């Protein structure tokens, strides 16, 4: 009985946590077959990030750059060695962004921007790391998936503690 309970709790925990672990920086361009990912997903003003573009849905992709208002300069994309159809480049958020909290990045997998080859991604702009003492609150805000995942973990731990207490093992 105990193994079954643990297996069910483990399966529920896995199902609760897996959707939370997917990157919020991933963005697809409406079913075009092209997609882009930004790492890290949050960058301070003047900070750098990596843009990775998946153009594997196209026979002969040739993206050369990605652009976006709020970038210091366009991102030059290079083929990722050993991964046909994948491209990557380094970008930098402009220090003169103003009050914007994100930067949209776009480009095309095919030269000339043929239909269906567009990709888009977003990089969030703001401080990263810990909050200085005394300012109060959280800089990064709440993520509903993370809150739900945390609630599942706490509920599972509480359930197991009650079960162990009733069995006289706590």
XYZ file of C-alpha atoms in Angstrom:
170
model
C 0.000 0.000 0.000
C 2.823 2.414 0.888
C 4.590 1.900 -2.459
C 1.350 2.558 -4.353
C 0.789 5.781 -2.391
C 4.338 6.936 -3.081
C 4.043 6.059 -6.783
C 0.770 7.985 -7.132
C 2.212 10.976 -5.232
C 5.343 10.896 -7.416
C 3.304 10.761 -10.628
C 1.107 13.664 -9.503
C 4.171 15.689 -8.551
C 5.779 14.996 -11.937
C 2.652 16.096 -13.810
C 2.457 19.251 -11.695
C 6.106 20.231 -12.113
C 6.776 19.371 -15.785
C 4.590 22.142 -17.270
C 6.199 24.645 -14.891
C 9.693 23.783 -16.081
C 9.112 24.799 -19.706
C 10.787 28.042 -20.633
C 8.614 31.138 -20.657
C 11.061 32.707 -23.077
C 9.982 30.376 -25.888
C 7.842 31.988 -28.545
C 6.469 30.550 -31.758
C 5.252 32.498 -34.740
C 1.729 31.203 -35.173
C 2.331 27.703 -36.500
C 4.862 28.743 -39.133
C 7.329 26.024 -38.199
C 9.904 28.576 -37.067
C 10.534 29.250 -33.399
C 12.989 31.107 -31.205
C 14.204 30.864 -27.617
C 15.975 33.504 -25.514
C 18.465 32.570 -22.757
C 18.311 33.959 -20.108
C 14.706 35.112 -20.291
C 15.327 38.211 -18.112
C 18.173 40.648 -18.794
C 19.108 43.985 -17.172
C 19.575 47.131 -19.270
C 22.807 46.733 -21.238
C 22.791 42.980 -20.546
C 23.516 40.225 -23.050
C 21.464 37.195 -24.020
C 21.566 34.368 -26.561
C 18.892 33.922 -29.224
C 18.481 30.366 -30.557
C 16.333 29.909 -33.673
C 14.839 26.614 -34.897
C 14.403 26.684 -38.683
C 14.396 22.890 -39.127
C 10.940 23.009 -40.756
C 12.497 24.541 -43.875
C 14.574 22.764 -46.512
C 17.157 25.525 -46.994
C 16.963 28.051 -44.130
C 19.255 31.085 -44.258
C 18.496 33.538 -41.452
C 21.210 36.165 -41.192
C 19.881 38.528 -38.534
C 17.134 39.233 -36.040
C 15.984 42.717 -35.112
C 13.993 44.460 -32.444
C 13.465 47.933 -31.058
C 15.316 48.098 -27.787
C 18.338 46.127 -28.968
C 21.749 47.821 -29.109
C 22.136 46.482 -32.673
C 20.646 43.715 -34.850
C 21.599 40.169 -33.836
C 23.808 38.367 -36.343
C 22.785 34.703 -36.566
C 25.219 31.863 -37.275
C 24.532 28.177 -37.985
C 24.911 25.958 -34.909
C 27.585 23.403 -35.751
C 26.300 19.844 -35.783
C 22.615 20.896 -35.705
C 21.243 21.420 -39.207
C 18.562 24.103 -39.329
C 19.479 25.665 -35.960
C 20.948 29.179 -35.689
C 22.165 31.278 -32.749
C 23.467 34.749 -32.008
C 24.278 37.082 -29.130
C 22.133 40.153 -28.485
C 22.310 43.081 -26.112
C 19.477 45.110 -24.600
C 20.014 48.839 -25.121
C 20.852 50.928 -22.059
C 18.550 53.656 -23.441
C 15.419 51.505 -23.433
C 13.391 53.814 -21.218
C 10.407 52.393 -19.352
C 9.873 49.274 -21.470
C 9.732 45.963 -19.609
C 10.352 43.706 -22.619
C 11.943 43.692 -26.060
C 10.371 41.910 -29.018
C 12.780 40.196 -31.408
C 11.831 38.998 -34.889
C 13.324 37.640 -38.078
C 12.806 35.119 -40.876
C 14.225 31.668 -41.545
C 14.130 32.174 -45.309
C 15.903 34.929 -47.192
C 13.440 37.594 -48.271
C 11.002 36.667 -45.502
C 8.856 34.231 -47.469
C 5.469 33.415 -45.949
C 5.530 31.149 -42.940
C 9.209 31.612 -42.131
C 8.894 34.301 -39.451
C 10.054 33.762 -35.870
C 9.483 35.916 -32.808
C 10.785 35.934 -29.251
C 10.642 38.249 -26.252
C 13.288 39.052 -23.690
C 12.110 40.547 -20.395
C 14.035 43.566 -19.162
C 14.724 44.150 -15.501
C 17.012 43.391 -12.645
C 18.066 39.818 -12.115
C 19.277 38.158 -8.973
C 18.318 39.017 -5.426
C 16.489 42.092 -4.222
C 18.491 44.536 -2.078
C 17.392 44.526 1.572
C 14.931 47.191 2.581
C 13.093 47.700 -0.710
C 10.367 45.170 0.022
C 8.415 43.073 -2.438
C 9.654 40.991 -5.289
C 11.312 42.305 -8.409
C 10.428 39.385 -10.634
C 6.699 39.105 -9.853
C 4.615 35.973 -9.445
C 4.316 33.157 -11.952
C 1.044 31.219 -11.639
C 2.721 27.954 -12.674
C 5.420 28.278 -10.032
C 2.857 29.149 -7.349
C 0.721 26.125 -8.311
C 3.780 23.852 -8.341
C 4.800 25.095 -4.895
C 1.279 24.548 -3.576
C 1.329 20.953 -4.857
C 4.678 20.327 -3.150
C 3.475 21.746 0.180
C 0.194 19.800 -0.008
C 2.062 16.580 -0.826
C 4.478 17.064 2.067
C 1.571 17.738 4.427
C -0.281 14.653 3.221
C 2.758 12.436 3.739
C 3.401 13.887 7.219
C -0.187 13.181 8.294
C 0.001 9.626 6.907
C 3.299 8.952 8.717
C 1.934 10.409 11.957
C -1.157 8.194 11.815
C 1.044 5.167 11.186
C 3.076 6.090 14.270
C 6.305 6.719 12.381
C 6.605 10.422 13.047
